[in-house]
PDB file of C-alpha atoms in Angstrom:
ATOM      1  CA  MET Y 249     -17.617  27.501 -14.644  1.00  0.00           C
ATOM      2  CA  LYS Y 250     -14.644  27.946 -12.365  1.00  0.00           C
ATOM      3  CA  LYS Y 251     -11.702  25.783 -13.332  1.00  0.00           C
ATOM      4  CA  GLU Y 252      -9.741  23.948 -10.701  1.00  0.00           C
ATOM      5  CA  GLN Y 253      -6.050  24.819 -10.603  1.00  0.00           C
ATOM      6  CA  PRO Y 254      -3.255  22.358  -9.909  1.00  0.00           C
ATOM      7  CA  ILE Y 255      -1.984  22.294  -6.355  1.00  0.00           C
ATOM      8  CA  PRO Y 256       1.503  23.864  -6.273  1.00  0.00           C
ATOM      9  CA  GLY Y 257       4.381  21.862  -4.917  1.00  0.00           C
ATOM     10  CA  LYS Y 258       7.866  20.588  -5.544  1.00  0.00           C
ATOM     11  CA  MET Y 259       7.227  18.266  -8.473  1.00  0.00           C
ATOM     12  CA  ILE Y 260       9.358  16.857 -11.243  1.00  0.00           C
ATOM     13  CA  THR Y 261       7.510  16.032 -14.425  1.00  0.00           C
ATOM     14  CA  SER Y 262       8.992  12.870 -15.826  1.00  0.00           C
ATOM     15  CA  SER Y 263       8.069   9.453 -17.133  1.00  0.00           C
ATOM     16  CA  GLU Y 264       7.598   6.730 -14.537  1.00  0.00           C
ATOM     17  CA  ALA Y 265      10.026   4.468 -16.393  1.00  0.00           C
ATOM     18  CA  ILE Y 266      12.851   7.021 -16.196  1.00  0.00           C
ATOM     19  CA  VAL Y 267      12.237   7.569 -12.492  1.00  0.00           C
ATOM     20  CA  SER Y 268      12.315   3.834 -11.791  1.00  0.00           C
ATOM     21  CA  LYS Y 269      15.610   3.409 -13.657  1.00  0.00           C
ATOM     22  CA  ARG Y 270      17.113   6.276 -11.707  1.00  0.00           C
ATOM     23  CA  LEU Y 271      16.070   4.667  -8.427  1.00  0.00           C
ATOM     24  CA  SER Y 272      16.838   1.081  -9.392  1.00  0.00           C
ATOM     25  CA  ALA Y 273      20.067   1.085  -7.393  1.00  0.00           C
ATOM     26  CA  GLU Y 274      18.075   1.430  -4.167  1.00  0.00           C
ATOM     27  CA  GLY Y 275      16.413  -1.954  -4.683  1.00  0.00           C
ATOM     28  CA  LEU Y 276      13.346  -3.292  -2.938  1.00  0.00           C
ATOM     29  CA  GLU Y 277      13.788  -4.051   0.736  1.00  0.00           C
ATOM     30  CA  ARG Y 278      11.353  -6.734   1.898  1.00  0.00           C
ATOM     31  CA  ILE Y 279      10.239  -7.559   5.391  1.00  0.00           C
ATOM     32  CA  SER Y 280      11.756 -10.968   6.032  1.00  0.00           C
ATOM     33  CA  LYS Y 281       9.499 -14.000   6.002  1.00  0.00           C
ATOM     34  CA  ALA Y 282      11.013 -15.020   9.343  1.00  0.00           C
ATOM     35  CA  THR Y 283       9.747 -11.775  10.886  1.00  0.00           C
ATOM     36  CA  LEU Y 284       6.293 -12.249   9.381  1.00  0.00           C
ATOM     37  CA  ARG Y 285       6.111 -15.863  10.571  1.00  0.00           C
ATOM     38  CA  ARG Y 286       7.065 -14.740  14.079  1.00  0.00           C
ATOM     39  CA  ASN Y 287       4.376 -12.043  14.026  1.00  0.00           C
ATOM     40  CA  VAL Y 288       1.756 -14.514  12.807  1.00  0.00           C
ATOM     41  CA  LYS Y 289       2.626 -17.009  15.572  1.00  0.00           C
ATOM     42  CA  ILE Y 290       2.475 -14.302  18.238  1.00  0.00           C
ATOM     43  CA  MET Y 291      -0.849 -12.906  16.969  1.00  0.00           C
ATOM     44  CA  TRP Y 292      -2.593 -16.265  16.828  1.00  0.00           C
ATOM     45  CA  SER Y 293      -1.047 -17.473  20.103  1.00  0.00           C
ATOM     46  CA  VAL Y 294      -2.255 -14.378  21.952  1.00  0.00           C
ATOM     47  CA  PHE Y 295      -5.707 -14.481  20.343  1.00  0.00           C
ATOM     48  CA  LEU Y 296      -6.295 -18.186  21.001  1.00  0.00           C
ATOM     49  CA  SER Y 297      -4.868 -17.892  24.528  1.00  0.00           C
ATOM     50  CA  LEU Y 298      -7.402 -15.172  25.285  1.00  0.00           C
ATOM     51  CA  ILE Y 299     -10.167 -17.406  23.944  1.00  0.00           C
ATOM     52  CA  LEU Y 300      -8.919 -20.244  26.157  1.00  0.00           C
ATOM     53  CA  MET Y 301      -8.798 -17.989  29.236  1.00  0.00           C
ATOM     54  CA  VAL Y 302     -12.355 -16.799  28.638  1.00  0.00           C
ATOM     55  CA  SER Y 303     -13.498 -20.417  28.221  1.00  0.00           C
ATOM     56  CA  LEU Y 304     -11.789 -21.516  31.435  1.00  0.00           C
ATOM     57  CA  SER Y 305     -13.298 -18.635  33.382  1.00  0.00           C
ATOM     58  CA  SER Y 306     -16.761 -19.857  32.451  1.00  0.00           C
ATOM     59  CA  VAL Y 307     -16.165 -23.327  33.916  1.00  0.00           C
ATOM     60  CA  SER Y 308     -17.849 -23.598  37.318  1.00  0.00           C
ATOM     61  CA  TYR Y 309     -16.167 -26.792  38.487  1.00  0.00           C
ATOM     62  CA  ARG Y 310     -12.935 -28.612  37.701  1.00  0.00           C
ATOM     63  CA  SER Y 311     -13.747 -32.014  36.266  1.00  0.00           C
ATOM     64  CA  ILE Y 312     -12.620 -33.814  33.150  1.00  0.00           C
ATOM     65  CA  ALA Y 313     -16.011 -33.305  31.500  1.00  0.00           C
ATOM     66  CA  ALA Y 314     -16.039 -29.598  32.330  1.00  0.00           C
ATOM     67  CA  LEU Y 315     -12.646 -29.068  30.669  1.00  0.00           C
ATOM     68  CA  ILE Y 316     -13.785 -30.471  27.340  1.00  0.00           C
ATOM     69  CA  VAL Y 317     -15.439 -27.235  26.223  1.00  0.00           C
ATOM     70  CA  PRO Y 318     -12.396 -24.995  26.989  1.00  0.00           C
ATOM     71  CA  ALA Y 319     -10.137 -27.553  25.274  1.00  0.00           C
ATOM     72  CA  VAL Y 320     -12.078 -27.563  22.017  1.00  0.00           C
ATOM     73  CA  THR Y 321     -12.993 -23.859  21.955  1.00  0.00           C
ATOM     74  CA  PRO Y 322      -9.660 -22.425  20.623  1.00  0.00           C
ATOM     75  CA  PRO Y 323      -9.401 -24.951  17.743  1.00  0.00           C
ATOM     76  CA  GLY Y 324     -13.082 -24.359  17.002  1.00  0.00           C
ATOM     77  CA  VAL Y 325     -12.573 -20.592  16.867  1.00  0.00           C
ATOM     78  CA  PHE Y 326      -9.569 -21.038  14.569  1.00  0.00           C
ATOM     79  CA  LEU Y 327     -11.585 -23.291  12.226  1.00  0.00           C
ATOM     80  CA  LEU Y 328     -14.395 -20.721  12.263  1.00  0.00           C
ATOM     81  CA  CYS Y 329     -11.956 -17.953  11.275  1.00  0.00           C
ATOM     82  CA  LEU Y 330     -10.472 -20.185   8.580  1.00  0.00           C
ATOM     83  CA  THR Y 331     -13.908 -21.023   7.162  1.00  0.00           C
ATOM     84  CA  GLY Y 332     -15.017 -17.394   7.271  1.00  0.00           C
ATOM     85  CA  PHE Y 333     -11.895 -16.170   5.492  1.00  0.00           C
ATOM     86  CA  ARG Y 334     -12.106 -18.746   2.713  1.00  0.00           C
ATOM     87  CA  THR Y 335     -15.836 -18.108   2.299  1.00  0.00           C
ATOM     88  CA  CYS Y 336     -15.161 -14.380   1.860  1.00  0.00           C
ATOM     89  CA  ARG Y 337     -12.419 -15.236  -0.630  1.00  0.00           C
ATOM     90  CA  LEU Y 338     -14.866 -17.321  -2.677  1.00  0.00           C
ATOM     91  CA  ILE Y 339     -17.463 -14.539  -2.557  1.00  0.00           C
ATOM     92  CA  ASN Y 340     -14.888 -12.021  -3.793  1.00  0.00           C
ATOM     93  CA  LYS Y 341     -13.943 -14.392  -6.585  1.00  0.00           C
ATOM     94  CA  TRP Y 342     -17.571 -14.886  -7.660  1.00  0.00           C
ATOM     95  CA  THR Y 343     -18.510 -11.190  -7.451  1.00  0.00           C
ATOM     96  CA  ASP Y 344     -15.162 -10.082  -8.941  1.00  0.00           C
ATOM     97  CA  LYS Y 345     -14.966  -7.007  -6.708  1.00  0.00           C
ATOM     98  CA  PRO Y 346     -11.448  -7.101  -5.294  1.00  0.00           C
ATOM     99  CA  PHE Y 347     -11.020  -3.384  -4.569  1.00  0.00           C
ATOM    100  CA  THR Y 348     -12.511  -0.960  -2.095  1.00  0.00           C
ATOM    101  CA  THR Y 349     -12.588   2.785  -1.410  1.00  0.00           C
ATOM    102  CA  ASP Y 350     -12.826   4.639   1.900  1.00  0.00           C
ATOM    103  CA  PRO Y 351     -12.981   8.371   2.687  1.00  0.00           C
ATOM    104  CA  ALA Y 352      -9.532   9.571   3.748  1.00  0.00           C
ATOM    105  CA  ASP Y 353     -11.139  12.260   5.921  1.00  0.00           C
ATOM    106  CA  SER Y 354     -13.282   9.892   7.979  1.00  0.00           C
ATOM    107  CA  VAL Y 355     -13.520  10.090  11.774  1.00  0.00           C
ATOM    108  CA  LEU Y 356     -11.653   6.776  12.171  1.00  0.00           C
ATOM    109  CA  TYR Y 357      -8.555   8.117  10.414  1.00  0.00           C
ATOM    110  CA  TRP Y 358      -8.719  11.307  12.457  1.00  0.00           C
ATOM    111  CA  LEU Y 359      -8.894   9.326  15.698  1.00  0.00           C
ATOM    112  CA  PHE Y 360      -6.382   6.537  15.009  1.00  0.00           C
ATOM    113  CA  CYS Y 361      -3.972   7.840  12.354  1.00  0.00           C
ATOM    114  CA  ARG Y 362      -3.701  11.593  11.871  1.00  0.00           C
ATOM    115  CA  ALA Y 363      -1.033  11.109   9.182  1.00  0.00           C
ATOM    116  CA  ALA Y 364      -3.607   9.312   7.015  1.00  0.00           C
ATOM    117  CA  TYR Y 365      -6.301  11.973   7.480  1.00  0.00           C
ATOM    118  CA  ARG Y 366      -6.735  14.237   4.436  1.00  0.00           C
ATOM    119  CA  PRO Y 367      -9.247  15.118   1.704  1.00  0.00           C
ATOM    120  CA  GLY Y 368      -9.866  12.377  -0.844  1.00  0.00           C
ATOM    121  CA  ARG Y 369     -10.561   8.664  -0.955  1.00  0.00           C
ATOM    122  CA  TYR Y 370      -8.197   5.750  -0.400  1.00  0.00           C
ATOM    123  CA  VAL Y 371      -8.243   2.898  -2.914  1.00  0.00           C
ATOM    124  CA  GLY Y 372      -7.155  -0.492  -1.629  1.00  0.00           C
ATOM    125  CA  ILE Y 373      -7.193  -4.240  -2.227  1.00  0.00           C
ATOM    126  CA  LYS Y 374      -9.349  -6.389   0.054  1.00  0.00           C
ATOM    127  CA  LEU Y 375      -7.482  -8.704   2.432  1.00  0.00           C
ATOM    128  CA  THR Y 376      -9.492 -11.708   1.295  1.00  0.00           C
ATOM    129  CA  VAL Y 377      -8.416 -11.341  -2.343  1.00  0.00           C
ATOM    130  CA  ASP Y 378      -6.123 -14.049  -3.702  1.00  0.00           C
ATOM    131  CA  ILE Y 379      -3.416 -12.021  -5.455  1.00  0.00           C
ATOM    132  CA  ASN Y 380      -1.825 -15.152  -6.899  1.00  0.00           C
ATOM    133  CA  SER Y 381      -5.004 -16.187  -8.716  1.00  0.00           C
ATOM    134  CA  ARG Y 382      -4.229 -13.892 -11.674  1.00  0.00           C
ATOM    135  CA  PRO Y 383      -1.128 -12.642 -13.491  1.00  0.00           C
ATOM    136  CA  MET Y 384       0.076  -9.229 -12.348  1.00  0.00           C
ATOM    137  CA  HIS Y 385      -0.877  -7.460 -15.595  1.00  0.00           C
ATOM    138  CA  LYS Y 386      -4.503  -8.523 -15.108  1.00  0.00           C
ATOM    139  CA  TRP Y 387      -4.554  -7.087 -11.587  1.00  0.00           C
ATOM    140  CA  VAL Y 388      -3.109  -3.854 -12.954  1.00  0.00           C
ATOM    141  CA  GLY Y 389      -5.846  -3.684 -15.598  1.00  0.00           C
ATOM    142  CA  LYS Y 390      -8.577  -4.394 -13.045  1.00  0.00           C
ATOM    143  CA  MET Y 391      -7.303  -1.706 -10.673  1.00  0.00           C
ATOM    144  CA  ALA Y 392      -7.016   0.834 -13.489  1.00  0.00           C
ATOM    145  CA  GLU Y 393     -10.631   0.139 -14.489  1.00  0.00           C
ATOM    146  CA  PHE Y 394     -11.767   0.491 -10.873  1.00  0.00           C
ATOM    147  CA  VAL Y 395      -9.941   3.808 -10.380  1.00  0.00           C
ATOM    148  CA  LEU Y 396     -11.205   5.264 -13.651  1.00  0.00           C
ATOM    149  CA  ASP Y 397     -14.765   4.353 -12.675  1.00  0.00           C
ATOM    150  CA  LYS Y 398     -14.567   6.410  -9.450  1.00  0.00           C
ATOM    151  CA  PRO Y 399     -15.167  10.192  -9.493  1.00  0.00           C
ATOM    152  CA  CYS Y 400     -12.378  12.452  -8.299  1.00  0.00           C
ATOM    153  CA  THR Y 401     -11.381  16.134  -8.389  1.00  0.00           C
ATOM    154  CA  LEU Y 402      -8.214  18.072  -7.635  1.00  0.00           C
ATOM    155  CA  SER Y 403      -9.565  18.851  -4.160  1.00  0.00           C
ATOM    156  CA  ARG Y 404     -10.751  15.260  -3.519  1.00  0.00           C
ATOM    157  CA  PRO Y 405      -8.365  12.905  -5.335  1.00  0.00           C
ATOM    158  CA  LEU Y 406      -8.143   9.134  -5.316  1.00  0.00           C
ATOM    159  CA  ILE Y 407      -5.186   7.993  -3.198  1.00  0.00           C
ATOM    160  CA  LEU Y 408      -3.411   4.711  -3.920  1.00  0.00           C
ATOM    161  CA  ARG Y 409      -0.887   4.013  -1.175  1.00  0.00           C
ATOM    162  CA  SER Y 410       0.605   0.572  -0.700  1.00  0.00           C
ATOM    163  CA  HIS Y 411       3.827  -1.314  -0.165  1.00  0.00           C
ATOM    164  CA  LEU Y 412       2.905  -3.215  -3.359  1.00  0.00           C
ATOM    165  CA  LEU Y 413       3.461  -0.034  -5.378  1.00  0.00           C
ATOM    166  CA  SER Y 414       7.156  -0.281  -4.486  1.00  0.00           C
ATOM    167  CA  ASN Y 415       7.266  -2.973  -7.146  1.00  0.00           C
ATOM    168  CA  SER Y 416       7.776  -1.214 -10.495  1.00  0.00           C
ATOM    169  CA  ARG Y 417       6.175  -4.149 -12.355  1.00  0.00           C
ATOM    170  CA  PHE Y 418       2.887  -3.195 -10.696  1.00  0.00           C
ATOM    171  CA  ARG Y 419       3.327   0.585 -10.427  1.00  0.00           C
ATOM    172  CA  GLU Y 420       4.594   1.500 -13.877  1.00  0.00           C
ATOM    173  CA  PRO Y 421       1.862  -0.199 -15.973  1.00  0.00           C
ATOM    174  CA  LEU Y 422      -0.773   1.199 -13.610  1.00  0.00           C
ATOM    175  CA  THR Y 423       0.374   4.810 -13.984  1.00  0.00           C
ATOM    176  CA  GLU Y 424       0.735   4.321 -17.737  1.00  0.00           C
ATOM    177  CA  GLN Y 425      -2.850   3.106 -18.079  1.00  0.00           C
ATOM    178  CA  LEU Y 426      -4.217   5.892 -15.890  1.00  0.00           C
ATOM    179  CA  THR Y 427      -2.356   8.663 -17.702  1.00  0.00           C
ATOM    180  CA  ALA Y 428      -3.313   7.181 -21.075  1.00  0.00           C
ATOM    181  CA  ALA Y 429      -6.949   7.458 -19.966  1.00  0.00           C
ATOM    182  CA  GLY Y 430      -6.521  11.181 -19.266  1.00  0.00           C
ATOM    183  CA  MET Y 431      -5.717  11.210 -15.550  1.00  0.00           C
ATOM    184  CA  CYS Y 432      -2.848  12.935 -13.754  1.00  0.00           C
ATOM    185  CA  CYS Y 433      -0.762  10.773 -11.406  1.00  0.00           C
ATOM    186  CA  THR Y 434       1.326  12.421  -8.700  1.00  0.00           C
ATOM    187  CA  VAL Y 435       3.755   9.786  -7.433  1.00  0.00           C
ATOM    188  CA  ARG Y 436       5.348   9.980  -3.996  1.00  0.00           C
ATOM    189  CA  ARG Y 437       8.178   7.541  -3.371  1.00  0.00           C
ATOM    190  CA  ASP Y 438      10.005   5.896  -0.474  1.00  0.00           C
ATOM    191  CA  LEU Y 439       7.391   6.658   2.190  1.00  0.00           C
ATOM    192  CA  PRO Y 440       7.225   5.086   5.672  1.00  0.00           C
ATOM    193  CA  LEU Y 441       4.496   2.532   6.305  1.00  0.00           C
ATOM    194  CA  LEU Y 442       1.298   4.392   7.112  1.00  0.00           C
ATOM    195  CA  PHE Y 443      -0.087   1.550   9.261  1.00  0.00           C
ATOM    196  CA  PRO Y 444       2.990  -0.496  10.280  1.00  0.00           C
ATOM    197  CA  TRP Y 445       1.214  -2.615  12.924  1.00  0.00           C
ATOM    198  CA  LEU Y 446      -1.670  -3.355  10.587  1.00  0.00           C
ATOM    199  CA  LEU Y 447       0.617  -4.318   7.702  1.00  0.00           C
ATOM    200  CA  THR Y 448       3.260  -6.329   9.532  1.00  0.00           C
ATOM    201  CA  TRP Y 449       1.128  -7.972  12.226  1.00  0.00           C
ATOM    202  CA  LEU Y 450      -2.610  -8.129  11.512  1.00  0.00           C
ATOM    203  CA  THR Y 451      -2.476  -8.433   7.714  1.00  0.00           C
ATOM    204  CA  PRO Y 452      -0.165 -11.497   7.570  1.00  0.00           C
ATOM    205  CA  ALA Y 453      -2.074 -13.105  10.472  1.00  0.00           C
ATOM    206  CA  VAL Y 454      -5.300 -12.830   8.457  1.00  0.00           C
ATOM    207  CA  MET Y 455      -3.878 -13.640   5.030  1.00  0.00           C
ATOM    208  CA  VAL Y 456      -2.091 -16.771   6.241  1.00  0.00           C
ATOM    209  CA  LEU Y 457      -5.566 -18.297   6.539  1.00  0.00           C
ATOM    210  CA  GLY Y 458      -5.484 -18.454   2.757  1.00  0.00           C
ATOM    211  CA  GLY Y 459      -2.529 -20.838   2.930  1.00  0.00           C
ATOM    212  CA  ARG Y 460       0.226 -18.432   1.919  1.00  0.00           C
ATOM    213  CA  LEU Y 461       2.350 -15.861   3.734  1.00  0.00           C
ATOM    214  CA  PRO Y 462       2.276 -12.573   1.757  1.00  0.00           C
ATOM    215  CA  SER Y 463       5.341 -10.643   0.637  1.00  0.00           C
ATOM    216  CA  MET Y 464       5.760  -7.266   2.346  1.00  0.00           C
ATOM    217  CA  TYR Y 465       7.978  -4.296   1.539  1.00  0.00           C
ATOM    218  CA  THR Y 466       9.463  -1.976   4.153  1.00  0.00           C
ATOM    219  CA  ARG Y 467       8.521   1.226   2.322  1.00  0.00           C
ATOM    220  CA  GLU Y 468       5.456   2.472   0.468  1.00  0.00           C
ATOM    221  CA  TRP Y 469       4.760   4.416  -2.692  1.00  0.00           C
ATOM    222  CA  GLU Y 470       1.730   6.588  -3.220  1.00  0.00           C
ATOM    223  CA  ILE Y 471      -0.126   7.542  -6.388  1.00  0.00           C
ATOM    224  CA  ILE Y 472      -2.512  10.498  -6.121  1.00  0.00           C
ATOM    225  CA  VAL Y 473      -4.937  10.401  -9.040  1.00  0.00           C
ATOM    226  CA  THR Y 474      -6.685  13.575 -10.220  1.00  0.00           C
ATOM    227  CA  PRO Y 475      -8.316  14.671 -13.481  1.00  0.00           C
ATOM    228  CA  GLU Y 476      -5.836  15.685 -16.189  1.00  0.00           C
ATOM    229  CA  TYR Y 477      -5.029  19.389 -16.053  1.00  0.00           C
ATOM    230  CA  ARG Y 478      -2.015  19.529 -18.372  1.00  0.00           C
ATOM    231  CA  LEU Y 479      -1.965  20.151 -22.094  1.00  0.00           C
ATOM    232  CA  SER Y 480       0.077  17.030 -22.810  1.00  0.00           C
ATOM    233  CA  ASP Y 481      -1.437  13.635 -23.510  1.00  0.00           C
ATOM    234  CA  SER Y 482      -0.204  12.225 -20.216  1.00  0.00           C
ATOM    235  CA  ALA Y 483       1.212  13.522 -16.949  1.00  0.00           C
ATOM    236  CA  VAL Y 484       3.173  11.751 -14.248  1.00  0.00           C
ATOM    237  CA  SER Y 485       4.580  13.993 -11.529  1.00  0.00           C
ATOM    238  CA  VAL Y 486       7.036  12.654  -8.998  1.00  0.00           C
ATOM    239  CA  VAL Y 487       7.357  14.364  -5.655  1.00  0.00           C
ATOM    240  CA  SER Y 488      10.905  14.147  -4.387  1.00  0.00           C
TER     241      SER Y 488
END
């Protein structure tokens, strides 16, 4: 059987803890809550204004009775979105399936974000998941279990890319658990947001339906998970 070889590249083999200490002076730069609140207001104002315009265009005559439907349509749509979001959140809580995977070489990525298009599968957290419902170490354990349950190879790795990985309290235990289970983690640091509009505009506008504005970081980290190919018990490579 032909053995897969590691992909060459500029890598520094080190422990994740040492790397985090070395970079601790940089700090974590967050997107301000004021900016997120502004984006949420703009998103919902534009969306509900469009709904109102469509409702008004369907009115054939201008009377008080005819304006009732356009007047109640935007609040009704908002309540429908709110109910739908919270229903999905309850379903995710009951089924306990907070994570998802998508092919990184799908047609959608090729069409809308060429930088995201590559071999492998992206691992992410669903928008309707309530992050604050569990302590962070439990989320780390759940994600590690999910990743380890998914097949991957050196040519088709699992890709974890998120602004949340900028937080060492989430990233370090995750890489430790994955490497302890026999996986190789290639960590890329200080990356630009892959989907800036999605993260800073659409995501907070959706997640605010859960009653809380999420915290966002201005940069992303990425963990590429492949089967262990080193002789050591664990391997964490950091791409500079």
